[in-house]
Amino acid sequence: MSDNVYVTSPLLPPLEEFLPYLEKIWQNRILTNGGEFHQQLEAALAEYLGVEHLCLFSNGTLALLTALQALRIRGEVITTPYSFVATSHSLLWNGLTPVFADIDPITCNIDPSKIESLITPATSAILPVHCYGIPCDVDAIQKIADAWGLKVIYDAAHAFGVKKQGQSVLNCGDLSILSFHATKVFNTFEGGAIICPDARMKQRIDYLKNFGFAGETTVVAPGINAKMNEVQAAFGLVQLQHIDGALASRKAIYERYCELLQSIEGVSLFSAPDNVEWNYAYFPILVDTTFPISRDCLYDMLKAQNIYARRYFYPLISSFSMYRHLPSASPDNLPVADSISQKILCLPIYPDLSVSDQKRVVDIISQCDAHMAHQPSSTPVIGEVA
Ligand SMILES: *Cc1c(COP(=O)(O)O)cnc(C)c1O
């Protein structure tokens, strides 16, 4: 049987490049609390990403929780149901009410034209996601936020290094959060960051992520412990030296997939707009009703051949038990998100995905297409392939 191929595989630089950093940590005996590597990584990432200020976090979810605290968000927050659960969970953990808006069928991001009708006197913010790293319609979202006096926090967990018109998308809105989880484009095993526009806000966030301490004996807020440690930060510094190569490999894999899959009937591919430098964080496809077999059938067929594609994002966040009682969680309010979640499949993409493994993925998909094209009248009953 062939090797397992997962939807992603972490970027791991050569171990020998990491060891000198560990030796330094052992020498210094500074393990956390904003040590040398933490300072270096904040500066290096701000420079690499083209942002003014960046606060490192132990993970992306704590960055989201803290971003909502930093802006003192209250009441209702308009967000997308088409994301990883952490997006909405961060609202519940802050005692906020998520209000789900439907998504745009092309980008899978929150549809700005669906936001205004959901605004009430209790609304204080919008929490969109740059899904798959493809930027939201940030201009339309900002216009609504300005008109109604709302804050905008972007869950940019997928958007490491993404630029629009040459500018980092991380500078949009009031704050953006990144995730450096193992499965993301850039990882520190676990980790994350908040990108913020000014030094005062960075100061407040730095207090909040360290219990609210603003000095040895001064506590200014009921903060949390969300600090990135020195081992994570050191790993990030090593990782950063390899990120350009990793992004280039992702682009090549994306282009090869597009070439091999574009003529397959019933499979729709995603692309970023012309003015966007994408990071190819995911390779989503839509398995339409014109494809010979259902999305779930294709998912199972790939799995039978040790290819572990993932249905990001199915089920919708709004369908989980802690959300589905909300009026905005009704599928009638979210027809586009509902439909896309039934068709979506993310194929394996990561920098060292081999050409031969990529071909295995493509062959399984093209075989259903070719097989069924010769039997147009039969009802497809493919469960497994030999
Ligand atoms: C990964 C992810 C998160 C959570 O980040 P962690 O670092 O795993 O806590 C939040 N939102 C989205 C959209 C994600 O994909």
CSV table of C-alpha atoms and ligand atoms in Angstrom, one decimal:
chain,number,residue,atom,x,y,z
A,1,MET,CA,0.0,0.0,0.0
A,2,SER,CA,1.3,3.5,-0.8
A,3,ASP,CA,2.3,6.0,1.9
A,4,ASN,CA,-0.3,8.1,3.7
A,5,VAL,CA,-0.6,11.6,2.2
A,6,TYR,CA,-2.3,14.1,4.5
A,7,VAL,CA,-3.9,17.4,3.6
A,8,THR,CA,-0.8,19.1,5.0
A,9,SER,CA,2.6,18.3,6.5
A,10,PRO,CA,4.5,20.8,8.7
A,11,LEU,CA,7.4,22.9,7.4
A,12,LEU,CA,10.4,21.6,9.4
A,13,PRO,CA,13.8,23.1,8.7
A,14,PRO,CA,16.9,20.9,9.1
A,15,LEU,CA,17.3,20.0,12.8
A,16,GLU,CA,21.0,21.1,12.9
A,17,GLU,CA,20.0,24.7,12.2
A,18,PHE,CA,17.8,24.7,15.3
A,19,LEU,CA,20.3,23.2,17.7
A,20,PRO,CA,22.5,26.3,18.2
A,21,TYR,CA,19.4,28.2,19.3
A,22,LEU,CA,18.6,25.6,21.9
A,23,GLU,CA,22.2,25.7,23.2
A,24,LYS,CA,21.8,29.5,23.6
A,25,ILE,CA,18.6,29.0,25.5
A,26,TRP,CA,20.4,26.5,27.8
A,27,GLN,CA,23.2,29.0,28.4
A,28,ASN,CA,21.0,32.0,29.0
A,29,ARG,CA,18.5,30.1,31.1
A,30,ILE,CA,15.7,32.4,29.8
A,31,LEU,CA,12.8,30.3,28.7
A,32,THR,CA,10.0,32.8,28.3
A,33,ASN,CA,8.7,36.2,29.3
A,34,GLY,CA,9.8,38.1,26.3
A,35,GLY,CA,13.4,36.9,26.0
A,36,GLU,CA,16.0,37.5,23.3
A,37,PHE,CA,14.5,35.2,20.6
A,38,HIS,CA,11.0,36.6,21.3
A,39,GLN,CA,12.2,40.1,20.7
A,40,GLN,CA,14.1,39.0,17.6
A,41,LEU,CA,11.1,37.2,16.1
A,42,GLU,CA,8.7,40.1,16.7
A,43,ALA,CA,11.1,42.4,14.8
A,44,ALA,CA,11.9,39.9,12.0
A,45,LEU,CA,8.2,39.0,11.4
A,46,ALA,CA,7.1,42.7,11.4
A,47,GLU,CA,9.7,43.4,8.8
A,48,TYR,CA,9.1,40.3,6.7
A,49,LEU,CA,5.3,40.7,6.7
A,50,GLY,CA,5.4,44.5,6.1
A,51,VAL,CA,3.5,45.5,9.3
A,52,GLU,CA,4.2,48.1,11.9
A,53,HIS,CA,3.7,46.2,15.2
A,54,LEU,CA,3.3,42.6,16.0
A,55,CYS,CA,2.6,40.8,19.4
A,56,LEU,CA,3.6,37.1,19.5
A,57,PHE,CA,1.2,34.6,21.2
A,58,SER,CA,1.3,31.0,22.3
A,59,ASN,CA,-1.4,30.2,19.8
A,60,GLY,CA,-3.9,31.8,17.4
A,61,THR,CA,-6.9,31.2,19.5
A,62,LEU,CA,-5.5,33.1,22.5
A,63,ALA,CA,-4.5,35.9,20.1
A,64,LEU,CA,-8.2,36.1,19.0
A,65,LEU,CA,-9.5,36.1,22.6
A,66,THR,CA,-7.0,38.9,23.5
A,67,ALA,CA,-7.8,41.0,20.4
A,68,LEU,CA,-11.5,41.1,21.4
A,69,GLN,CA,-10.4,42.1,24.9
A,70,ALA,CA,-8.0,44.7,23.7
A,71,LEU,CA,-10.7,46.5,21.7
A,72,ARG,CA,-13.2,46.0,24.6
A,73,ILE,CA,-15.8,44.5,22.2
A,74,ARG,CA,-19.3,44.1,23.7
A,75,GLY,CA,-22.6,42.6,22.6
A,76,GLU,CA,-23.0,41.2,19.1
A,77,VAL,CA,-20.2,40.5,16.6
A,78,ILE,CA,-21.0,39.8,12.9
A,79,THR,CA,-18.9,36.9,11.6
A,80,THR,CA,-18.7,34.0,9.1
A,81,PRO,CA,-20.0,30.5,9.7
A,82,TYR,CA,-17.5,29.2,7.1
A,83,SER,CA,-14.3,28.9,9.2
A,84,PHE,CA,-12.5,26.9,11.9
A,85,VAL,CA,-14.6,26.8,15.1
A,86,ALA,CA,-12.0,28.9,17.0
A,87,THR,CA,-13.3,32.0,15.1
A,88,SER,CA,-16.7,31.8,16.8
A,89,HIS,CA,-15.5,30.1,20.0
A,90,SER,CA,-13.4,33.2,20.7
A,91,LEU,CA,-16.7,35.2,20.8
A,92,LEU,CA,-18.4,32.8,23.2
A,93,TRP,CA,-15.3,32.8,25.5
A,94,ASN,CA,-15.7,36.6,25.7
A,95,GLY,CA,-19.4,36.4,26.5
A,96,LEU,CA,-20.2,37.9,23.0
A,97,THR,CA,-23.0,36.8,20.7
A,98,PRO,CA,-22.0,35.6,17.2
A,99,VAL,CA,-24.2,36.8,14.4
A,100,PHE,CA,-23.6,34.8,11.2
A,101,ALA,CA,-23.6,36.5,7.8
A,102,ASP,CA,-23.6,34.5,4.5
A,103,ILE,CA,-20.5,34.2,2.4
A,104,ASP,CA,-19.5,35.2,-1.1
A,105,PRO,CA,-19.7,32.2,-3.5
A,106,ILE,CA,-16.4,33.1,-5.3
A,107,THR,CA,-14.1,33.8,-2.4
A,108,CYS,CA,-15.9,31.9,0.4
A,109,ASN,CA,-15.3,35.0,2.6
A,110,ILE,CA,-18.1,37.0,4.4
A,111,ASP,CA,-20.3,38.7,1.9
A,112,PRO,CA,-20.2,42.4,2.7
A,113,SER,CA,-23.7,42.9,1.2
A,114,LYS,CA,-25.1,40.6,3.9
A,115,ILE,CA,-23.7,42.5,6.8
A,116,GLU,CA,-25.7,45.7,7.2
A,117,SER,CA,-29.1,44.0,7.6
A,118,LEU,CA,-27.7,42.1,10.6
A,119,ILE,CA,-26.5,45.2,12.5
A,120,THR,CA,-28.5,46.1,15.6
A,121,PRO,CA,-27.8,48.6,18.4
A,122,ALA,CA,-25.9,45.8,20.2
A,123,THR,CA,-23.4,45.2,17.3
A,124,SER,CA,-19.9,46.4,18.1
A,125,ALA,CA,-17.6,44.6,15.7
A,126,ILE,CA,-17.1,42.5,12.5
A,127,LEU,CA,-14.9,39.4,12.7
A,128,PRO,CA,-14.2,38.2,9.1
A,129,VAL,CA,-11.8,35.5,8.0
A,130,HIS,CA,-9.5,35.6,5.0
A,131,CYS,CA,-10.5,32.0,4.2
A,132,TYR,CA,-7.8,29.9,2.5
A,133,GLY,CA,-5.6,33.0,2.6
A,134,ILE,CA,-7.7,34.7,-0.1
A,135,PRO,CA,-8.4,38.3,1.1
A,136,CYS,CA,-11.8,39.5,2.1
A,137,ASP,CA,-13.4,42.5,0.3
A,138,VAL,CA,-11.6,44.7,2.9
A,139,ASP,CA,-12.7,48.0,1.3
A,140,ALA,CA,-16.4,47.2,1.4
A,141,ILE,CA,-16.1,45.8,5.0
A,142,GLN,CA,-14.2,49.0,6.2
A,143,LYS,CA,-16.9,51.2,4.6
A,144,ILE,CA,-19.6,49.5,6.6
A,145,ALA,CA,-17.5,49.6,9.8
A,146,ASP,CA,-16.9,53.3,9.4
A,147,ALA,CA,-20.5,54.1,8.6
A,148,TRP,CA,-21.8,52.2,11.7
A,149,GLY,CA,-18.9,52.8,14.1
A,150,LEU,CA,-17.9,49.2,14.3
A,151,LYS,CA,-14.4,47.7,14.9
A,152,VAL,CA,-13.0,45.1,12.5
A,153,ILE,CA,-10.9,42.2,13.7
A,154,TYR,CA,-9.6,39.9,10.9
A,155,ASP,CA,-9.0,36.3,11.6
A,156,ALA,CA,-6.0,36.1,9.3
A,157,ALA,CA,-4.9,32.6,10.5
A,158,HIS,CA,-4.6,31.5,6.8
A,159,ALA,CA,-3.2,34.8,5.5
A,160,PHE,CA,0.5,34.7,6.4
A,161,GLY,CA,2.4,36.7,3.8
A,162,VAL,CA,-0.6,37.5,1.7
A,163,LYS,CA,-0.5,40.9,-0.1
A,164,LYS,CA,-3.1,42.9,-2.0
A,165,GLN,CA,-1.8,45.6,-4.3
A,166,GLY,CA,1.6,45.1,-2.9
A,167,GLN,CA,0.5,45.8,0.7
A,168,SER,CA,0.1,43.2,3.5
A,169,VAL,CA,-3.6,42.3,4.1
A,170,LEU,CA,-2.6,42.1,7.8
A,171,ASN,CA,-2.8,45.9,8.0
A,172,CYS,CA,-6.5,46.0,7.3
A,173,GLY,CA,-9.1,46.6,10.0
A,174,ASP,CA,-8.3,47.5,13.6
A,175,LEU,CA,-6.4,44.3,14.4
A,176,SER,CA,-5.5,41.0,12.6
A,177,ILE,CA,-4.6,37.7,14.1
A,178,LEU,CA,-2.3,35.0,12.8
A,179,SER,CA,-1.9,31.4,13.7
A,180,PHE,CA,1.4,29.6,13.7
A,181,HIS,CA,0.0,26.2,14.4
A,182,ALA,CA,1.9,23.2,12.9
A,183,THR,CA,-0.6,22.9,10.0
A,184,LYS,CA,-0.3,26.5,8.9
A,185,VAL,CA,2.0,28.0,6.2
A,186,PHE,CA,4.4,29.3,8.8
A,187,ASN,CA,4.6,27.4,12.1
A,188,THR,CA,6.2,27.6,15.6
A,189,PHE,CA,4.7,24.2,16.5
A,190,GLU,CA,1.9,26.2,18.2
A,191,GLY,CA,1.9,29.9,18.1
A,192,GLY,CA,0.2,33.0,16.9
A,193,ALA,CA,0.3,36.8,16.7
A,194,ILE,CA,-1.8,40.0,16.8
A,195,ILE,CA,-0.9,42.6,14.2
A,196,CYS,CA,-1.7,46.1,15.4
A,197,PRO,CA,-1.2,49.6,13.9
A,198,ASP,CA,0.1,51.6,16.8
A,199,ALA,CA,2.6,51.3,19.7
A,200,ARG,CA,0.0,52.1,22.4
A,201,MET,CA,-2.2,49.2,21.3
A,202,LYS,CA,0.8,46.9,21.2
A,203,GLN,CA,1.6,47.9,24.8
A,204,ARG,CA,-2.0,47.2,25.9
A,205,ILE,CA,-1.9,43.8,24.1
A,206,ASP,CA,1.5,42.9,25.7
A,207,TYR,CA,0.1,43.6,29.1
A,208,LEU,CA,-3.1,41.6,28.4
A,209,LYS,CA,-1.1,38.5,27.3
A,210,ASN,CA,1.0,38.6,30.5
A,211,PHE,CA,-1.7,38.6,33.2
A,212,GLY,CA,-2.1,42.4,32.9
A,213,PHE,CA,1.3,43.1,34.4
A,214,ALA,CA,2.5,46.6,33.5
A,215,GLY,CA,5.5,46.5,35.9
A,216,GLU,CA,6.7,44.3,38.8
A,217,THR,CA,3.9,45.3,41.1
A,218,THR,CA,1.4,46.9,38.8
A,219,VAL,CA,-1.5,45.0,37.3
A,220,VAL,CA,-3.6,47.1,34.9
A,221,ALA,CA,-6.1,44.6,33.6
A,222,PRO,CA,-7.4,41.0,34.2
A,223,GLY,CA,-5.0,39.6,31.6
A,224,ILE,CA,-4.3,36.1,30.5
A,225,ASN,CA,-1.2,34.0,30.0
A,226,ALA,CA,-0.7,33.8,26.3
A,227,LYS,CA,3.0,34.4,25.9
A,228,MET,CA,5.1,32.7,23.3
A,229,ASN,CA,8.1,30.9,24.8
A,230,GLU,CA,11.7,31.1,23.7
A,231,VAL,CA,11.8,27.6,22.1
A,232,GLN,CA,8.8,28.5,19.9
A,233,ALA,CA,10.3,31.9,19.0
A,234,ALA,CA,13.7,30.4,18.2
A,235,PHE,CA,12.1,27.9,15.9
A,236,GLY,CA,10.2,30.7,14.2
A,237,LEU,CA,13.5,32.5,13.5
A,238,VAL,CA,14.9,29.3,11.8
A,239,GLN,CA,11.6,28.7,10.0
A,240,LEU,CA,11.5,32.3,8.6
A,241,GLN,CA,14.8,31.6,6.8
A,242,HIS,CA,13.0,28.9,4.8
A,243,ILE,CA,9.6,30.5,4.2
A,244,ASP,CA,10.3,32.0,0.8
A,245,GLY,CA,11.3,28.6,-0.6
A,246,ALA,CA,8.2,27.0,1.0
A,247,LEU,CA,5.9,29.6,-0.5
A,248,ALA,CA,7.5,29.1,-3.9
A,249,SER,CA,7.0,25.3,-3.6
A,250,ARG,CA,3.4,25.8,-2.7
A,251,LYS,CA,2.9,28.0,-5.8
A,252,ALA,CA,4.4,25.3,-8.1
A,253,ILE,CA,2.2,22.6,-6.6
A,254,TYR,CA,-0.9,24.9,-7.0
A,255,GLU,CA,0.0,25.5,-10.6
A,256,ARG,CA,0.5,21.8,-11.3
A,257,TYR,CA,-2.9,20.9,-9.7
A,258,CYS,CA,-4.6,23.6,-11.8
A,259,GLU,CA,-3.0,22.3,-15.0
A,260,LEU,CA,-4.0,18.7,-14.3
A,261,LEU,CA,-7.5,19.3,-12.9
A,262,GLN,CA,-8.8,22.3,-14.9
A,263,SER,CA,-10.4,20.2,-17.7
A,264,ILE,CA,-12.3,17.9,-15.3
A,265,GLU,CA,-16.0,18.3,-15.6
A,266,GLY,CA,-17.7,19.1,-12.3
A,267,VAL,CA,-14.6,20.2,-10.4
A,268,SER,CA,-14.2,23.9,-9.8
A,269,LEU,CA,-10.9,25.4,-8.7
A,270,PHE,CA,-10.1,28.5,-6.7
A,271,SER,CA,-7.8,31.4,-7.7
A,272,ALA,CA,-6.8,34.7,-6.2
A,273,PRO,CA,-7.6,38.0,-7.9
A,274,ASP,CA,-4.9,39.4,-10.1
A,275,ASN,CA,-3.8,42.1,-7.6
A,276,VAL,CA,-3.3,39.5,-4.8
A,277,GLU,CA,0.0,37.7,-3.9
A,278,TRP,CA,-1.5,34.5,-2.5
A,279,ASN,CA,0.3,32.0,-0.1
A,280,TYR,CA,-1.4,28.9,-1.5
A,281,ALA,CA,-2.2,27.9,2.1
A,282,TYR,CA,-4.9,25.4,0.9
A,283,PHE,CA,-5.9,23.7,-2.3
A,284,PRO,CA,-9.7,23.8,-2.2
A,285,ILE,CA,-11.9,22.4,-4.9
A,286,LEU,CA,-15.7,22.3,-5.3
A,287,VAL,CA,-17.2,19.0,-6.3
A,288,ASP,CA,-20.3,20.1,-8.2
A,289,THR,CA,-23.4,18.0,-8.9
A,290,THR,CA,-22.1,17.6,-12.5
A,291,PHE,CA,-19.2,15.5,-11.2
A,292,PRO,CA,-19.9,11.7,-11.5
A,293,ILE,CA,-19.8,11.1,-7.7
A,294,SER,CA,-20.6,13.1,-4.6
A,295,ARG,CA,-18.0,15.0,-2.6
A,296,ASP,CA,-18.3,12.6,0.3
A,297,CYS,CA,-17.8,9.7,-2.1
A,298,LEU,CA,-14.7,11.2,-3.6
A,299,TYR,CA,-13.4,11.9,-0.1
A,300,ASP,CA,-13.9,8.2,0.8
A,301,MET,CA,-12.3,7.1,-2.4
A,302,LEU,CA,-9.2,9.2,-1.7
A,303,LYS,CA,-9.1,7.9,1.8
A,304,ALA,CA,-9.3,4.3,0.6
A,305,GLN,CA,-6.0,5.0,-1.3
A,306,ASN,CA,-4.4,6.6,1.8
A,307,ILE,CA,-5.0,10.2,0.6
A,308,TYR,CA,-6.5,12.2,3.5
A,309,ALA,CA,-8.2,15.2,1.9
A,310,ARG,CA,-10.2,17.4,4.3
A,311,ARG,CA,-13.7,19.0,4.2
A,312,TYR,CA,-12.7,22.5,5.2
A,313,PHE,CA,-15.2,23.9,6.2
A,314,TYR,CA,-17.9,21.3,6.8
A,315,PRO,CA,-20.0,21.3,8.9
A,316,LEU,CA,-20.6,25.0,9.2
A,317,ILE,CA,-19.8,26.5,12.6
A,318,SER,CA,-23.4,27.6,12.8
A,319,SER,CA,-24.6,24.0,12.7
A,320,PHE,CA,-22.8,23.0,15.9
A,321,SER,CA,-24.9,22.6,19.0
A,322,MET,CA,-23.6,25.7,20.8
A,323,TYR,CA,-24.5,27.9,17.9
A,324,ARG,CA,-27.5,26.4,16.1
A,325,HIS,CA,-30.1,28.0,18.4
A,326,LEU,CA,-29.1,31.5,17.2
A,327,PRO,CA,-31.5,33.1,14.7
A,328,SER,CA,-28.7,33.9,12.3
A,329,ALA,CA,-27.5,30.2,12.3
A,330,SER,CA,-30.5,29.1,10.4
A,331,PRO,CA,-29.6,27.5,7.0
A,332,ASP,CA,-32.2,29.8,5.4
A,333,ASN,CA,-29.9,32.8,6.4
A,334,LEU,CA,-26.8,31.0,5.0
A,335,PRO,CA,-27.7,29.4,1.7
A,336,VAL,CA,-24.3,30.0,0.0
A,337,ALA,CA,-22.3,28.8,3.0
A,338,ASP,CA,-24.5,25.8,3.3
A,339,SER,CA,-24.2,24.9,-0.4
A,340,ILE,CA,-20.4,25.4,-0.5
A,341,SER,CA,-19.9,23.3,2.7
A,342,GLN,CA,-21.5,20.4,0.9
A,343,LYS,CA,-19.2,20.6,-2.1
A,344,ILE,CA,-15.9,21.7,-0.6
A,345,LEU,CA,-12.8,19.4,-0.5
A,346,CYS,CA,-9.2,20.5,0.3
A,347,LEU,CA,-6.6,18.5,-1.4
A,348,PRO,CA,-3.1,17.9,0.0
A,349,ILE,CA,-0.7,20.8,-0.4
A,350,TYR,CA,2.6,21.4,1.4
A,351,PRO,CA,6.1,22.4,0.4
A,352,ASP,CA,7.5,18.9,0.1
A,353,LEU,CA,4.5,17.1,-1.5
A,354,SER,CA,6.2,15.0,-4.2
A,355,VAL,CA,5.2,15.1,-7.8
A,356,SER,CA,4.3,11.4,-7.7
A,357,ASP,CA,2.1,11.8,-4.6
A,358,GLN,CA,0.4,14.8,-6.3
A,359,LYS,CA,-0.2,12.6,-9.4
A,360,ARG,CA,-1.8,9.9,-7.2
A,361,VAL,CA,-4.3,12.5,-6.0
A,362,VAL,CA,-5.1,13.7,-9.5
A,363,ASP,CA,-5.3,10.2,-11.0
A,364,ILE,CA,-8.0,9.1,-8.5
A,365,ILE,CA,-10.1,12.3,-9.4
A,366,SER,CA,-9.5,11.9,-13.2
A,367,GLN,CA,-10.4,8.2,-13.1
A,368,CYS,CA,-13.9,8.8,-11.7
A,369,ASP,CA,-14.3,11.4,-14.5
A,370,ALA,CA,-13.1,9.1,-17.3
A,371,HIS,CA,-14.9,6.1,-15.9
A,372,MET,CA,-18.2,7.8,-15.7
A,373,ALA,CA,-17.9,9.7,-19.0
A,374,HIS,CA,-18.3,6.3,-20.7
A,375,GLN,CA,-21.4,5.4,-18.8
A,376,PRO,CA,-23.4,8.5,-18.9
A,377,SER,CA,-26.8,6.8,-18.2
A,378,SER,CA,-25.7,4.7,-15.2
A,379,THR,CA,-26.2,5.8,-11.6
A,380,PRO,CA,-22.8,6.2,-10.0
A,381,VAL,CA,-22.2,3.6,-7.3
A,382,ILE,CA,-18.5,3.9,-6.8
A,383,GLY,CA,-17.6,3.1,-3.2
A,384,GLU,CA,-14.1,1.9,-3.5
A,385,VAL,CA,-11.5,1.4,-6.1
A,386,ALA,CA,-9.2,-1.5,-6.3
B,1,LIG,C1,-5.9,27.5,12.9
B,1,LIG,C2,-7.0,28.6,13.0
B,1,LIG,C3,-7.3,29.2,14.2
B,1,LIG,C4,-6.7,28.8,15.5
B,1,LIG,O1,-5.4,29.0,15.6
B,1,LIG,P1,-4.6,28.1,16.7
B,1,LIG,O2,-3.2,28.6,16.6
B,1,LIG,O3,-4.7,26.7,16.3
B,1,LIG,O4,-5.2,28.4,18.0
B,1,LIG,C5,-8.2,30.2,14.1
B,1,LIG,N1,-8.9,30.5,13.0
B,1,LIG,C6,-8.7,29.9,11.9
B,1,LIG,C7,-9.5,30.3,10.7
B,1,LIG,C8,-7.8,28.9,11.8
B,1,LIG,O5,-7.6,28.2,10.7
